[in-house]
Short mmCIF file of N, CA and C in Angstrom, two decimals:
data_model
loop_
_atom_site.label_atom_id
_atom_site.label_comp_id
_atom_site.label_asym_id
_atom_site.label_seq_id
_atom_site.Cartn_x
_atom_site.Cartn_y
_atom_site.Cartn_z
N MET A 1 80.34 17.26 12.37
CA MET A 1 80.09 15.95 12.93
C MET A 1 79.30 15.12 12.23
N SER A 2 78.37 15.76 11.61
CA SER A 2 77.32 15.01 10.73
C SER A 2 77.98 14.29 9.74
N PHE A 3 78.79 15.15 9.03
CA PHE A 3 79.61 14.57 7.91
C PHE A 3 80.51 13.46 8.34
N LEU A 4 81.31 13.50 9.43
CA LEU A 4 82.08 12.50 9.81
C LEU A 4 81.26 11.18 10.21
N TYR A 5 80.13 11.33 10.70
CA TYR A 5 79.16 10.22 11.08
C TYR A 5 78.74 9.45 9.86
N SER A 6 78.33 10.22 8.81
CA SER A 6 77.79 9.76 7.61
C SER A 6 78.95 9.00 6.80
N LEU A 7 80.28 9.56 6.93
CA LEU A 7 81.30 9.02 6.27
C LEU A 7 81.66 7.59 6.89
N ILE A 8 81.53 7.67 8.19
CA ILE A 8 81.74 6.24 9.00
C ILE A 8 80.64 5.36 8.59
N ILE A 9 79.53 5.76 8.45
CA ILE A 9 78.40 4.76 8.02
C ILE A 9 78.58 4.31 6.58
N VAL A 10 79.06 5.08 5.69
CA VAL A 10 79.61 4.60 4.33
C VAL A 10 80.71 3.54 4.37
N ILE A 11 81.57 3.78 5.24
CA ILE A 11 82.74 2.94 5.38
C ILE A 11 82.24 1.71 5.92
N HIS A 12 81.34 1.62 6.84
CA HIS A 12 80.73 0.47 7.56
C HIS A 12 79.82 -0.41 6.44
N LEU A 13 79.23 0.26 5.78
CA LEU A 13 78.35 -0.50 4.76
C LEU A 13 79.29 -1.12 3.72
N LEU A 14 80.29 -0.38 3.26
CA LEU A 14 81.03 -0.89 2.10
C LEU A 14 81.94 -2.00 2.53
N CYS A 15 82.23 -2.14 4.00
CA CYS A 15 82.94 -3.10 4.61
C CYS A 15 82.04 -4.46 4.50
N TRP A 16 80.68 -4.17 4.88
CA TRP A 16 79.77 -5.42 4.90
C TRP A 16 79.60 -5.90 3.41
N ALA A 17 79.54 -5.02 2.57
CA ALA A 17 79.39 -5.30 1.14
C ALA A 17 80.56 -6.11 0.46
N ILE A 18 81.79 -5.53 0.85
CA ILE A 18 82.95 -6.41 0.51
C ILE A 18 82.94 -7.77 0.95
N ALA A 19 82.68 -7.85 2.33
CA ALA A 19 82.58 -9.06 3.08
C ALA A 19 81.63 -10.01 2.48
N LEU A 20 80.52 -9.59 2.06
CA LEU A 20 79.54 -10.60 1.39
C LEU A 20 80.00 -10.74 0.07
N GLY A 21 80.46 -9.62 -0.64
CA GLY A 21 80.92 -9.95 -2.21
C GLY A 21 82.05 -10.92 -2.27
N THR A 22 83.02 -10.73 -1.19
CA THR A 22 84.21 -11.82 -1.50
C THR A 22 83.74 -13.26 -1.17
N TRP A 23 82.68 -13.18 -0.31
CA TRP A 23 82.23 -14.48 -0.12
C TRP A 23 81.42 -15.20 -1.20
N ILE A 24 80.58 -14.36 -1.84
CA ILE A 24 79.85 -14.70 -3.06
C ILE A 24 80.96 -15.03 -4.16
N ALA A 25 82.17 -14.29 -4.27
CA ALA A 25 83.02 -14.68 -5.39
C ALA A 25 83.86 -16.01 -5.16
N ALA A 26 83.95 -16.38 -3.82
CA ALA A 26 84.56 -17.57 -3.46
C ALA A 26 83.57 -18.68 -3.24
N ALA A 27 82.29 -18.49 -3.34
CA ALA A 27 81.27 -19.57 -2.91
C ALA A 27 81.49 -20.85 -3.70
N ARG A 28 81.71 -20.75 -4.89
CA ARG A 28 81.85 -21.87 -5.74
C ARG A 28 83.14 -22.95 -5.35
N THR A 29 84.14 -22.24 -5.33
CA THR A 29 85.54 -22.77 -5.04
C THR A 29 85.82 -23.09 -3.52
N ARG A 30 85.07 -22.28 -2.68
CA ARG A 30 85.22 -22.21 -1.29
C ARG A 30 86.68 -21.91 -0.88
N GLU A 31 87.39 -21.23 -1.75
CA GLU A 31 88.72 -20.88 -1.26
C GLU A 31 88.59 -19.26 -0.82
N PRO A 32 88.43 -18.95 0.37
CA PRO A 32 88.10 -17.69 0.92
C PRO A 32 89.44 -16.74 0.65
N ASN A 33 88.88 -15.50 0.21
CA ASN A 33 89.77 -14.39 0.09
C ASN A 33 90.07 -13.70 1.34
N PRO A 34 91.42 -13.47 1.74
CA PRO A 34 91.73 -12.85 2.88
C PRO A 34 91.07 -11.56 3.14
N GLY A 35 90.48 -10.82 2.04
CA GLY A 35 89.80 -9.66 2.23
C GLY A 35 88.48 -9.71 2.76
N MET A 36 87.93 -10.96 2.71
CA MET A 36 86.60 -11.07 3.41
C MET A 36 86.95 -11.02 4.91
N ALA A 37 87.79 -11.64 5.46
CA ALA A 37 88.06 -11.42 6.95
C ALA A 37 88.41 -10.02 7.27
N HIS A 38 89.20 -9.27 6.61
CA HIS A 38 89.54 -8.08 6.93
C HIS A 38 88.36 -7.08 6.75
N ALA A 39 87.48 -7.31 5.76
CA ALA A 39 86.25 -6.37 5.50
C ALA A 39 85.30 -6.64 6.74
N ALA A 40 85.08 -7.83 7.29
CA ALA A 40 84.48 -8.07 8.29
C ALA A 40 84.99 -7.48 9.69
N ALA A 41 86.32 -7.51 9.75
CA ALA A 41 86.95 -6.82 10.93
C ALA A 41 86.81 -5.35 10.96
N GLY A 42 86.87 -4.79 9.54
CA GLY A 42 86.62 -3.42 9.48
C GLY A 42 85.40 -3.03 9.67
N ALA A 43 84.21 -3.74 9.26
CA ALA A 43 82.91 -3.59 9.59
C ALA A 43 82.71 -3.46 11.13
N LEU A 44 83.23 -4.40 11.79
CA LEU A 44 83.16 -4.60 13.25
C LEU A 44 83.86 -3.28 13.99
N ALA A 45 84.87 -2.98 13.58
CA ALA A 45 85.46 -1.76 14.11
C ALA A 45 84.81 -0.42 13.71
N THR A 46 84.42 -0.22 12.49
CA THR A 46 83.64 0.98 12.43
C THR A 46 82.25 0.88 13.02
N GLY A 47 81.66 -0.27 13.23
CA GLY A 47 80.42 -0.44 13.95
C GLY A 47 80.63 -0.08 15.48
N LEU A 48 81.67 -0.41 15.94
CA LEU A 48 81.97 0.11 17.37
C LEU A 48 82.22 1.62 17.43
N ILE A 49 82.82 2.30 16.46
CA ILE A 49 82.93 3.59 16.51
C ILE A 49 81.57 4.23 16.17
N LEU A 50 80.72 3.73 15.47
CA LEU A 50 79.35 4.31 15.30
C LEU A 50 78.63 4.08 16.67
N ALA A 51 78.64 3.06 17.28
CA ALA A 51 78.03 2.84 18.46
C ALA A 51 78.33 3.81 19.61
N SER A 52 79.82 3.98 19.58
CA SER A 52 80.14 5.16 20.54
C SER A 52 79.80 6.43 20.24
N ILE A 53 79.74 6.80 18.95
CA ILE A 53 79.14 8.03 18.66
C ILE A 53 77.86 8.25 18.90
N ILE A 54 76.91 7.20 18.67
CA ILE A 54 75.54 7.31 18.94
C ILE A 54 75.35 7.30 20.54
N SER A 55 76.08 6.61 21.32
CA SER A 55 75.97 6.59 22.86
C SER A 55 76.30 8.00 23.44
N ILE A 56 77.29 8.63 22.67
CA ILE A 56 77.71 10.10 23.20
C ILE A 56 76.63 11.13 22.68
N THR A 57 76.19 11.11 21.52
CA THR A 57 75.35 12.18 21.00
C THR A 57 73.92 11.95 21.17
N GLY A 58 73.29 10.68 21.38
CA GLY A 58 71.99 10.44 21.32
C GLY A 58 71.53 9.38 22.37
N ASP A 59 70.22 9.08 22.07
CA ASP A 59 69.72 7.92 22.93
C ASP A 59 69.88 6.57 22.21
N PRO A 60 70.76 5.89 22.54
CA PRO A 60 71.09 4.50 21.82
C PRO A 60 69.98 3.48 21.97
N ASN A 61 69.76 2.56 21.34
CA ASN A 61 69.06 1.28 21.36
C ASN A 61 69.98 0.22 21.78
N HIS A 62 70.42 -0.08 23.08
CA HIS A 62 71.42 -0.75 23.45
C HIS A 62 71.06 -2.35 23.11
N MET A 63 69.82 -2.57 22.98
CA MET A 63 69.60 -4.14 22.77
C MET A 63 70.21 -4.21 21.26
N LYS A 64 69.67 -3.29 20.35
CA LYS A 64 70.07 -3.44 18.90
C LYS A 64 71.57 -3.51 18.71
N LEU A 65 72.25 -2.51 19.31
CA LEU A 65 73.75 -2.40 19.31
C LEU A 65 74.38 -3.67 19.84
N GLY A 66 73.80 -4.07 20.75
CA GLY A 66 74.53 -5.49 21.54
C GLY A 66 74.35 -6.59 20.40
N VAL A 67 73.04 -6.72 19.93
CA VAL A 67 72.78 -7.85 18.91
C VAL A 67 73.76 -7.76 17.82
N LYS A 68 73.91 -6.53 17.13
CA LYS A 68 74.72 -6.25 15.97
C LYS A 68 76.04 -6.43 16.29
N ALA A 69 76.51 -6.11 17.44
CA ALA A 69 78.04 -6.32 17.72
C ALA A 69 78.25 -7.80 17.94
N LEU A 70 77.46 -8.48 18.60
CA LEU A 70 77.58 -9.94 18.68
C LEU A 70 77.68 -10.66 17.39
N ILE A 71 76.78 -10.29 16.39
CA ILE A 71 76.68 -10.88 15.19
C ILE A 71 78.14 -10.48 14.35
N ALA A 72 78.52 -9.20 14.55
CA ALA A 72 79.62 -8.82 13.75
C ALA A 72 80.92 -9.47 14.34
N ILE A 73 80.83 -9.67 15.61
CA ILE A 73 81.92 -10.49 16.19
C ILE A 73 81.86 -11.84 15.76
N ILE A 74 80.79 -12.47 15.59
CA ILE A 74 80.69 -13.89 14.99
C ILE A 74 81.08 -14.00 13.75
N VAL A 75 80.65 -13.10 12.77
CA VAL A 75 81.14 -13.01 11.43
C VAL A 75 82.46 -12.93 11.28
N THR A 76 83.29 -12.08 11.98
CA THR A 76 84.64 -11.87 11.85
C THR A 76 85.46 -12.95 12.23
N VAL A 77 85.14 -13.67 13.53
CA VAL A 77 85.78 -14.92 13.99
C VAL A 77 85.51 -15.86 12.77
N LEU A 78 84.21 -16.28 12.21
CA LEU A 78 84.08 -17.34 11.23
C LEU A 78 84.91 -16.88 10.10
N ALA A 79 84.92 -15.72 9.65
CA ALA A 79 85.79 -15.33 8.38
C ALA A 79 87.21 -15.52 8.73
N PHE A 80 87.75 -15.33 9.80
CA PHE A 80 89.04 -15.72 9.95
C PHE A 80 89.43 -17.23 10.12
N ILE A 81 88.45 -17.87 10.76
CA ILE A 81 88.59 -19.32 10.62
C ILE A 81 88.55 -19.87 9.18
N ALA A 82 87.46 -19.45 8.47
CA ALA A 82 87.60 -19.79 7.01
C ALA A 82 88.87 -19.41 6.30
N ARG A 83 89.33 -18.32 6.53
CA ARG A 83 90.74 -17.97 6.04
C ARG A 83 91.94 -18.93 6.45
N LYS A 84 91.77 -19.25 7.67
CA LYS A 84 92.87 -20.13 8.10
C LYS A 84 92.66 -21.43 7.50
N LYS A 85 91.53 -22.14 7.42
CA LYS A 85 91.44 -23.48 6.96
C LYS A 85 91.36 -23.52 5.50
N GLY A 86 90.92 -22.61 4.87
CA GLY A 86 90.99 -22.51 3.41
C GLY A 86 89.70 -23.31 2.88
N PRO A 87 90.08 -24.06 1.71
CA PRO A 87 89.02 -24.95 1.16
C PRO A 87 88.38 -26.17 2.20
N GLN A 88 89.35 -26.50 3.17
CA GLN A 88 88.78 -27.43 4.05
C GLN A 88 87.63 -26.88 5.14
N THR A 89 87.26 -25.67 5.08
CA THR A 89 86.39 -25.04 5.97
C THR A 89 85.12 -25.93 6.02
N SER A 90 84.68 -26.25 7.12
CA SER A 90 83.32 -26.97 7.17
C SER A 90 82.18 -26.01 6.72
N SER A 91 81.19 -26.99 6.20
CA SER A 91 80.05 -26.19 5.65
C SER A 91 79.29 -25.30 6.58
N ALA A 92 79.20 -25.75 7.80
CA ALA A 92 78.53 -24.97 8.87
C ALA A 92 79.22 -23.54 8.95
N VAL A 93 80.63 -23.49 8.97
CA VAL A 93 81.27 -22.13 9.24
C VAL A 93 81.17 -21.50 7.86
N TRP A 94 81.15 -22.17 6.85
CA TRP A 94 81.14 -21.42 5.51
C TRP A 94 79.96 -20.80 5.20
N TYR A 95 78.81 -21.55 5.55
CA TYR A 95 77.51 -20.80 5.11
C TYR A 95 76.99 -19.91 6.27
N ALA A 96 77.48 -20.21 7.39
CA ALA A 96 77.05 -19.10 8.50
C ALA A 96 77.67 -17.63 8.19
N ILE A 97 78.60 -17.58 7.43
CA ILE A 97 79.26 -16.21 7.26
C ILE A 97 78.19 -15.29 6.56
N PRO A 98 77.74 -15.76 5.48
CA PRO A 98 76.77 -14.84 4.60
C PRO A 98 75.55 -14.76 5.35
N ALA A 99 75.10 -15.88 6.02
CA ALA A 99 73.77 -15.75 6.81
C ALA A 99 73.70 -14.76 7.89
N ALA A 100 74.88 -14.72 8.61
CA ALA A 100 75.06 -13.82 9.65
C ALA A 100 75.22 -12.47 9.18
N ILE A 101 75.72 -12.13 8.04
CA ILE A 101 75.93 -10.80 7.43
C ILE A 101 74.57 -10.33 7.14
N VAL A 102 73.80 -11.21 6.49
CA VAL A 102 72.40 -10.74 6.06
C VAL A 102 71.39 -10.51 7.21
N ILE A 103 71.59 -11.24 8.27
CA ILE A 103 70.95 -11.21 9.66
C ILE A 103 71.29 -9.80 10.22
N ASN A 104 72.59 -9.38 10.20
CA ASN A 104 72.89 -8.17 10.71
C ASN A 104 72.45 -6.93 9.95
N VAL A 105 72.37 -7.09 8.66
CA VAL A 105 71.84 -6.05 7.93
C VAL A 105 70.23 -6.02 8.10
N VAL A 106 69.59 -6.97 8.27
CA VAL A 106 68.12 -6.99 8.49
C VAL A 106 67.88 -6.44 9.90
N VAL A 107 68.58 -6.73 10.79
CA VAL A 107 68.50 -6.08 12.25
C VAL A 107 68.79 -4.56 12.09
N ALA A 108 69.70 -4.08 11.37
CA ALA A 108 69.93 -2.77 11.18
C ALA A 108 68.86 -2.05 10.52
N VAL A 109 68.19 -2.51 9.61
CA VAL A 109 67.15 -1.95 8.83
C VAL A 109 65.70 -1.98 9.36
N LEU A 110 65.48 -3.21 10.12
CA LEU A 110 63.99 -3.47 10.44
C LEU A 110 63.82 -3.22 12.02
N VAL A 111 64.94 -3.22 12.81
CA VAL A 111 64.66 -3.08 14.14
C VAL A 111 64.83 -1.80 14.75
#
């Protein structure tokens, strides 16, 4: 079970890295890559799986898990909005994506 848990963590972190990396790659042109939205959705899905495993096997920090889930949902929705609107994505949506990803990582590490 430990190996499976570690594997899901690796996939979760890779999804966040891909989401942020594809945003950085498209930052200048503001033409979002569809991979950004799919990576954010993958990070959300694997995060929910990890939260379920933690809830079953240990003593979860429900506040931390709730905040991280909310931020992941926001990132996923914003990424799909950016994918749909393309280069006409508003600045608020466009710059909220990496900000929320970084906030999610900070919450994961420091809280």
